[in-house]
PDB file of C-alpha atoms and ligand atoms in Angstrom:
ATOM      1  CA  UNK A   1     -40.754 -52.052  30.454  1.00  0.00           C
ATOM      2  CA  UNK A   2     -38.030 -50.584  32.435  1.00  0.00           C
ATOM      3  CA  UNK A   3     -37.971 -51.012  35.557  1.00  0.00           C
ATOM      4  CA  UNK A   4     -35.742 -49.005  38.550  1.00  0.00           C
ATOM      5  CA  UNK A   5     -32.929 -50.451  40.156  1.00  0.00           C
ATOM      6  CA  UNK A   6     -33.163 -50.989  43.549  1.00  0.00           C
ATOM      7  CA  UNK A   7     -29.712 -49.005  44.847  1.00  0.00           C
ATOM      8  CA  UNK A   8     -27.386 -49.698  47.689  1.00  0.00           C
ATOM      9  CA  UNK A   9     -29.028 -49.213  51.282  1.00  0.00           C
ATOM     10  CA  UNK A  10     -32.338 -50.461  50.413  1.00  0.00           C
ATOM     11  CA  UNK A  11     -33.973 -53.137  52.518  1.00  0.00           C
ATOM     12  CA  UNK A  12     -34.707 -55.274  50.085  1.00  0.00           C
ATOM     13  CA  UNK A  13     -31.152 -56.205  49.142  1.00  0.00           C
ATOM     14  CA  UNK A  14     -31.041 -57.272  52.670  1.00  0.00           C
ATOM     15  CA  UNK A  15     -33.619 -59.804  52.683  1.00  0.00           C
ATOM     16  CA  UNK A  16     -33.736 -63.470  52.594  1.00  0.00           C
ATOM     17  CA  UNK A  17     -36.415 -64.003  49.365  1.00  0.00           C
ATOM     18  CA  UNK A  18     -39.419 -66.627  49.779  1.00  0.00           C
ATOM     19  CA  UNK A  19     -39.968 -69.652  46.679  1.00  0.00           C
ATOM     20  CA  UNK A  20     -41.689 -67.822  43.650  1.00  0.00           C
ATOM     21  CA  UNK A  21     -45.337 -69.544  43.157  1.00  0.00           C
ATOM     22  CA  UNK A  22     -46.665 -70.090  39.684  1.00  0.00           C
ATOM     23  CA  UNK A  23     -49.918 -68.578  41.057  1.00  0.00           C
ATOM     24  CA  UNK A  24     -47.215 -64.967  41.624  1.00  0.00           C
ATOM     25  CA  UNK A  25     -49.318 -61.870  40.267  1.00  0.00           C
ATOM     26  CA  UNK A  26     -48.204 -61.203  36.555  1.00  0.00           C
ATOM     27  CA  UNK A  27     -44.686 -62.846  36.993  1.00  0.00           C
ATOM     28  CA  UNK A  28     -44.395 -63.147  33.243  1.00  0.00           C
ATOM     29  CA  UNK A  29     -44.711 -59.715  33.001  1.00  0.00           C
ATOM     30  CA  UNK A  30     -42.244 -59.216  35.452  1.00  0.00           C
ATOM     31  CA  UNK A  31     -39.971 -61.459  33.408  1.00  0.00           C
ATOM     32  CA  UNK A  32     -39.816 -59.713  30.680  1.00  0.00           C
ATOM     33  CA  UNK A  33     -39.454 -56.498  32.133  1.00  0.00           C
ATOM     34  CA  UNK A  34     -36.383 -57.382  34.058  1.00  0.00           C
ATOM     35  CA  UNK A  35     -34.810 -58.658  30.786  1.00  0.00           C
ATOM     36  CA  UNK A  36     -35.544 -55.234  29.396  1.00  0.00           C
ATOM     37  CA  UNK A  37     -34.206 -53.800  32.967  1.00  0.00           C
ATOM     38  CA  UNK A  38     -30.944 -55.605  32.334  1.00  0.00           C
ATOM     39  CA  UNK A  39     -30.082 -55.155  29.029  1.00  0.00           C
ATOM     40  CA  UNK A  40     -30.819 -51.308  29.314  1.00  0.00           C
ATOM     41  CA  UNK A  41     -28.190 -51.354  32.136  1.00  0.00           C
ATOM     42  CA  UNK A  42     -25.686 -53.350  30.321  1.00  0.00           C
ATOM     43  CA  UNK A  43     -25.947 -56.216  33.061  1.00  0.00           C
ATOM     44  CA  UNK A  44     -25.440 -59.844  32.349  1.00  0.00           C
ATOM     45  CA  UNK A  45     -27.376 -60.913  35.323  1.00  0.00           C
ATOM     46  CA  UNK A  46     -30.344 -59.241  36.986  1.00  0.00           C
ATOM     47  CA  UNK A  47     -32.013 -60.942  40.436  1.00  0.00           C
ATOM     48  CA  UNK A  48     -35.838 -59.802  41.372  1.00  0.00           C
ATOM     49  CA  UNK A  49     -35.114 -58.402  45.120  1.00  0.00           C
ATOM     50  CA  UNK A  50     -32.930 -55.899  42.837  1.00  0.00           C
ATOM     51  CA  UNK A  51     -36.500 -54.915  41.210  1.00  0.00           C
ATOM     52  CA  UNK A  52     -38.348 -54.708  44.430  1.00  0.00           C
ATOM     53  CA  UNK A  53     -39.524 -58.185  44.358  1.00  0.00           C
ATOM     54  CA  UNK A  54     -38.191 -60.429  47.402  1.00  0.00           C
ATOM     55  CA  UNK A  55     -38.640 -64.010  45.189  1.00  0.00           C
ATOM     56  CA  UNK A  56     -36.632 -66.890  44.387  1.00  0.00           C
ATOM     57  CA  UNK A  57     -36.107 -65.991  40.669  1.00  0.00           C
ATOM     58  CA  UNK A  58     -33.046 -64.390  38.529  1.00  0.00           C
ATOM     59  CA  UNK A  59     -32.015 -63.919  35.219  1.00  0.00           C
ATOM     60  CA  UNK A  60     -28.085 -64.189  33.721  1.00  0.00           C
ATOM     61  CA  UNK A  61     -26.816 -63.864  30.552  1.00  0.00           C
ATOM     62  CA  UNK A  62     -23.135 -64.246  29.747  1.00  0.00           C
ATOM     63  CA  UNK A  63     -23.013 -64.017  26.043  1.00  0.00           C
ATOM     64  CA  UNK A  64     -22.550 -60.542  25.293  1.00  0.00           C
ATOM     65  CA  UNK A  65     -19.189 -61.121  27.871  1.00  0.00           C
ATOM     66  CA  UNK A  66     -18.499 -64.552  26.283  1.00  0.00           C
ATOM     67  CA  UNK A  67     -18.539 -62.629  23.144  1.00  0.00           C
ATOM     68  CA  UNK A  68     -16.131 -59.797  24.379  1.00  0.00           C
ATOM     69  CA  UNK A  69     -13.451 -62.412  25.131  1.00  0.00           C
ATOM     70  CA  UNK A  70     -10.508 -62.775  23.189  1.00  0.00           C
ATOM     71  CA  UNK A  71      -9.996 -66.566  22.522  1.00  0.00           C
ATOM     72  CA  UNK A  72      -7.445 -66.951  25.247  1.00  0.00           C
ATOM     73  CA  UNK A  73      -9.388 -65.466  27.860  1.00  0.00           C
ATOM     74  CA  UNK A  74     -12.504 -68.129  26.302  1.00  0.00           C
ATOM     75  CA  UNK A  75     -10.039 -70.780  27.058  1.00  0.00           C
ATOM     76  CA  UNK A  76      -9.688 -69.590  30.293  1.00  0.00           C
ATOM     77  CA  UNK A  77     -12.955 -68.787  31.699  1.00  0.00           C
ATOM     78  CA  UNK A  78     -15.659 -70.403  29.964  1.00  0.00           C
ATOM     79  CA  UNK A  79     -13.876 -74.157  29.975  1.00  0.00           C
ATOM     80  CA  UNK A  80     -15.995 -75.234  27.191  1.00  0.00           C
ATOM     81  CA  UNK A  81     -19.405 -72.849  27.858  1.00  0.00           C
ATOM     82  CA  UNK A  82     -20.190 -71.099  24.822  1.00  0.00           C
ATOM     83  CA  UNK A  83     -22.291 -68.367  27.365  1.00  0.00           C
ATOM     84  CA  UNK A  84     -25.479 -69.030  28.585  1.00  0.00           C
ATOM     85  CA  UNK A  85     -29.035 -67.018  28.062  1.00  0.00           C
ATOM     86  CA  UNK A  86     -31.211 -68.246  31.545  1.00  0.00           C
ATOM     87  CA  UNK A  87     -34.136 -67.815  33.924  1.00  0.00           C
ATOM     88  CA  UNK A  88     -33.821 -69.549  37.520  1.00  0.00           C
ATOM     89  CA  UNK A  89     -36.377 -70.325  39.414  1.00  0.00           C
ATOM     90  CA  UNK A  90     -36.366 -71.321  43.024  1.00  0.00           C
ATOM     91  CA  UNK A  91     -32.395 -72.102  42.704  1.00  0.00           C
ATOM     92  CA  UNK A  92     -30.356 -74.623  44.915  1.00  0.00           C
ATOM     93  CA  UNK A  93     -27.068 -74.226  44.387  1.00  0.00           C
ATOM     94  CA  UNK A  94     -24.448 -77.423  45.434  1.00  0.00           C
ATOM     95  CA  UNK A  95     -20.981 -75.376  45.086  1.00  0.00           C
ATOM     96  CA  UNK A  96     -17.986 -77.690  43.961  1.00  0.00           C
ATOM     97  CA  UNK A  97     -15.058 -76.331  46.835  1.00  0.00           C
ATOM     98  CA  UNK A  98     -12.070 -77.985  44.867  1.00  0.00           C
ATOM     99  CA  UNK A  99     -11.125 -74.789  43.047  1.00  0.00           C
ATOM    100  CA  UNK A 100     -11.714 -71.276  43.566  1.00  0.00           C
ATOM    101  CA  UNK A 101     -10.847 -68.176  41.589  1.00  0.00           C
ATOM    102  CA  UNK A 102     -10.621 -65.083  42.089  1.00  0.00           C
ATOM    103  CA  UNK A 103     -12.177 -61.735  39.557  1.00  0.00           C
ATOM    104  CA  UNK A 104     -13.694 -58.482  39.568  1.00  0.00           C
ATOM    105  CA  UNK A 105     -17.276 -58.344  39.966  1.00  0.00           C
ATOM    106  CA  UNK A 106     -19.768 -55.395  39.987  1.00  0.00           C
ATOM    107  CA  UNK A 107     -23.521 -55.031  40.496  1.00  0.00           C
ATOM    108  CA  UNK A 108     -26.364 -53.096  39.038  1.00  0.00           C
ATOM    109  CA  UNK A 109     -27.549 -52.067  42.960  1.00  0.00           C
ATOM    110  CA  UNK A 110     -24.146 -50.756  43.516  1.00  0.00           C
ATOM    111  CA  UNK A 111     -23.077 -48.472  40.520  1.00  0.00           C
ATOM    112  CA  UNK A 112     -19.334 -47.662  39.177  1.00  0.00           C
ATOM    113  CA  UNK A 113     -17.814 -50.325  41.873  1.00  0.00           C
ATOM    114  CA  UNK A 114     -16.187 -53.572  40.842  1.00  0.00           C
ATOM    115  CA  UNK A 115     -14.289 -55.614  43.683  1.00  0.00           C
ATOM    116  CA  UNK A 116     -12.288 -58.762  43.333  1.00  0.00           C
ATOM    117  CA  UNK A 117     -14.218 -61.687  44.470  1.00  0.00           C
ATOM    118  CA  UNK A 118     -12.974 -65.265  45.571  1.00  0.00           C
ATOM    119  CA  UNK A 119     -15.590 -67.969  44.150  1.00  0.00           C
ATOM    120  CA  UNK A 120     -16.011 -71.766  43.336  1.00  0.00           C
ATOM    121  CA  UNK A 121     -15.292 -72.381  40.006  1.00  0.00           C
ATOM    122  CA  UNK A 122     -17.698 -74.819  39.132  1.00  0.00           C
ATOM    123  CA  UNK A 123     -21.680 -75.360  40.638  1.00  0.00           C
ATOM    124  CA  UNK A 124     -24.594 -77.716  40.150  1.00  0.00           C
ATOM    125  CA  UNK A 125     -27.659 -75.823  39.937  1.00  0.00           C
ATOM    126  CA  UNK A 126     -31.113 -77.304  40.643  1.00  0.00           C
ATOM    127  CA  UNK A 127     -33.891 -74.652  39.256  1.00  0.00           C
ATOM    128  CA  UNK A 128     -37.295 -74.357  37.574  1.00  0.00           C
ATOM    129  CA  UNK A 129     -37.364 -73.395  33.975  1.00  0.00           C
ATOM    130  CA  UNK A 130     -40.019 -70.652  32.766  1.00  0.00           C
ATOM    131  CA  UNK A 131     -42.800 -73.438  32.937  1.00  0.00           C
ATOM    132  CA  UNK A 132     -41.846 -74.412  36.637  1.00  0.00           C
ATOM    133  CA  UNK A 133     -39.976 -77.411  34.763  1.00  0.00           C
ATOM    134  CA  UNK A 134     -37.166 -78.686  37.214  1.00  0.00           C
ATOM    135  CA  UNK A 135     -34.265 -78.851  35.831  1.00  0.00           C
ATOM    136  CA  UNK A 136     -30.303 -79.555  37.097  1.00  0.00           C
ATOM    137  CA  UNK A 137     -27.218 -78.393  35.357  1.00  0.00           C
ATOM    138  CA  UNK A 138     -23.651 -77.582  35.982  1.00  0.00           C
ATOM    139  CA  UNK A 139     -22.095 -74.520  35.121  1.00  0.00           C
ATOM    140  CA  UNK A 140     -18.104 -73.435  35.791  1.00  0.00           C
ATOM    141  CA  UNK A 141     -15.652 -69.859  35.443  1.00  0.00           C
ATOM    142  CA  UNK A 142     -18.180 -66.706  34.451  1.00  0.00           C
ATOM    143  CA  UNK A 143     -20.848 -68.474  33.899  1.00  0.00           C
ATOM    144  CA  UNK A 144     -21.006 -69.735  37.341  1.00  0.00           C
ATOM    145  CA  UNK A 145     -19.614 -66.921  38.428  1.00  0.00           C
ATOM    146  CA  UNK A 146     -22.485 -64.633  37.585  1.00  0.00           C
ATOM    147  CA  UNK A 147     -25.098 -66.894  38.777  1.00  0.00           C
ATOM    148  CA  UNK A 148     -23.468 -67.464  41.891  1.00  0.00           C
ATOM    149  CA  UNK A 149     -23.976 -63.456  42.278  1.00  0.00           C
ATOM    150  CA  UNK A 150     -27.574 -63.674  41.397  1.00  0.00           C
ATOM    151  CA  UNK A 151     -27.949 -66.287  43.614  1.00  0.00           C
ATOM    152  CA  UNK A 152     -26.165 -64.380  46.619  1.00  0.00           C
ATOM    153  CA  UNK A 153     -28.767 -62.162  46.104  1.00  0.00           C
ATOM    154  CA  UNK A 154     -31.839 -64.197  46.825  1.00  0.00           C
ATOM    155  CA  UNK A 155     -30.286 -64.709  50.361  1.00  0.00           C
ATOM    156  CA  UNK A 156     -29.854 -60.998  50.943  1.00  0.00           C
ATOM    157  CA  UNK A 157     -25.767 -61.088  49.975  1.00  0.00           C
ATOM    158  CA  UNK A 158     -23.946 -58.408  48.164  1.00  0.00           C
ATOM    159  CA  UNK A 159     -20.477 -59.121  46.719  1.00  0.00           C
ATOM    160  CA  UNK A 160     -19.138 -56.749  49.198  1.00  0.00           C
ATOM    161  CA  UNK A 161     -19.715 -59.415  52.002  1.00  0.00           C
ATOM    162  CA  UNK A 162     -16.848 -61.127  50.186  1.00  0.00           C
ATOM    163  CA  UNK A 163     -14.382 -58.656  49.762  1.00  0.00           C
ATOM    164  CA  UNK A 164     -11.288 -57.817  52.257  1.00  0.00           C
ATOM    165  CA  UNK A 165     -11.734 -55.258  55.085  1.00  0.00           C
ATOM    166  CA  UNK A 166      -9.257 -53.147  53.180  1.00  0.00           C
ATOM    167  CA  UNK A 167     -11.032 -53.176  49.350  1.00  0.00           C
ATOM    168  CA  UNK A 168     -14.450 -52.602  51.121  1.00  0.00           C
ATOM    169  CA  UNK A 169     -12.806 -49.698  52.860  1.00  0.00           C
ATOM    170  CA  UNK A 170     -11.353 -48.205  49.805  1.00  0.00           C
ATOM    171  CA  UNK A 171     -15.219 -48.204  48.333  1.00  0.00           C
ATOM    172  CA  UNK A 172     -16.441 -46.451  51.111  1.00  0.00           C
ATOM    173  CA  UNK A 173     -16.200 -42.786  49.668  1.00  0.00           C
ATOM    174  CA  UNK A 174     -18.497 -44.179  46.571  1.00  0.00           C
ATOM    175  CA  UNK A 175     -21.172 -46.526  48.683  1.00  0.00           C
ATOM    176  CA  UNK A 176     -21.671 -43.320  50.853  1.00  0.00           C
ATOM    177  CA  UNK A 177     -21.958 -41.087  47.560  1.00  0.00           C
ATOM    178  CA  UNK A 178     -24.637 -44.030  46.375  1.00  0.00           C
ATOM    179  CA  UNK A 179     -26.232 -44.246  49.521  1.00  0.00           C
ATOM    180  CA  UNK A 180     -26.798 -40.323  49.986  1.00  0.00           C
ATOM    181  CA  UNK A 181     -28.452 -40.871  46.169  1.00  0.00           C
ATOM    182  CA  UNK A 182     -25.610 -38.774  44.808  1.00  0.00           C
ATOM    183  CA  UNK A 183     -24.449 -40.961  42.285  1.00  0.00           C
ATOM    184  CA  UNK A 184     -25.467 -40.199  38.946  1.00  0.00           C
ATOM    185  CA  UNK A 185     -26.198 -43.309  37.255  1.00  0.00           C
ATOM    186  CA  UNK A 186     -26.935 -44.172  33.448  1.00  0.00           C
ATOM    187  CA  UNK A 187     -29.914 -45.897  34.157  1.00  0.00           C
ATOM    188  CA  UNK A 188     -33.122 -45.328  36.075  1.00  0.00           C
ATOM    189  CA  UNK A 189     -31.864 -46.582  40.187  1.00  0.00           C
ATOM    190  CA  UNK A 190     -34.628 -45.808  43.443  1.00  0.00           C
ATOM    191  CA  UNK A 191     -33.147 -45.217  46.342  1.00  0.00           C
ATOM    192  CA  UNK A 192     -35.398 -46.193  49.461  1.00  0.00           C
TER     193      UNK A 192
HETATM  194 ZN1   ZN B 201     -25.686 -57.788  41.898  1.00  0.00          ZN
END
């Protein structure tokens, strides 16, 4: 099932998300329906505060974009990662502050924006698995990218935190046009 995207201005973007419980009322169900959510928006990563649901949990995919890629551009940003299909659970991220990068990023709670964002390139992840299986891994360039976005999330964090004064202020025309719910999106967004 489909389920609306939480949009820029609502509360629950803001929030600092609690450890998801295996005990969690119908989580699977929530799963699945934020893979639906974020494949019907064309996202490759999808975090549950975006679907109303302040919890420690978020989904990336970075195939379809791994796909996309020309083979230079694999070279360059995957670094070996053929893309990577994944639920988190109750993340803790240990970021790797050698080398940072910087790309455009844009977010399903903040509609026809993309800002350039300065990241680590590579992170070790410790999460649970679908089965509340721990599990550690290390991820680099869009891979890590993206689920350093998800995870910003879970700690109330939108991308815009990271951008210059200037690039926030040239967005500020659109985030009022989102906020006012004027912005007429391709997929189903609620505005609170
Ligand atoms: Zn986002």
């Amino acid at each position: 099932m489909i389920l609306p995207i939480m949009a820029y201005g609502s509360p629950v973007l803001r929030q600092e998300s609690v450890d998801l419980q295996p005990d969690y009322p119908e989580v699977d169900q929530l799963i699945a329906n934020m893979w639906d959510t974020m494949y019907n928006a064309t996202g490759c990563g999808l975090a549950a505060p975006q679907v109303n649901h302040p919890i420690n949990l978020f989904i990336v995919d970075s195939q379809p974009t791994y796909d996309a890629m020309t083979a230079e551009d694999k070279a360059l940003y995957y670094d070996g990662d053929q893309g990577v299909k994944e639920l988190f659970i109750n993340p803790h991220i240990t970021y790797f502050p050698d080398r940072y990068w910087s790309d455009d990023e844009g977010c399903l709670s903040i509609p026809g924006l993309v800002g350039s964002v300065k990241r680590p390139w590579q992170i070790a992840i410790a999460y649970q698995d679908e089965n509340f299986v721990s599990k550690n891994a290390i991820f680099s360039g869009m891979t890590a990218r993206m689920i350093q976005h998800e995870y910003d999330h879970l700690r109330g964090k939108l991308y815009l935190e990271h951008l210059s004064p200037l690039s926030k202020q040239l967005m500020n025309r659109k985030l009022s046009k989102i906020l006012n719910g004027k912005y007429a999106s391709k997929y189903p967004l609620k505005y609170v």
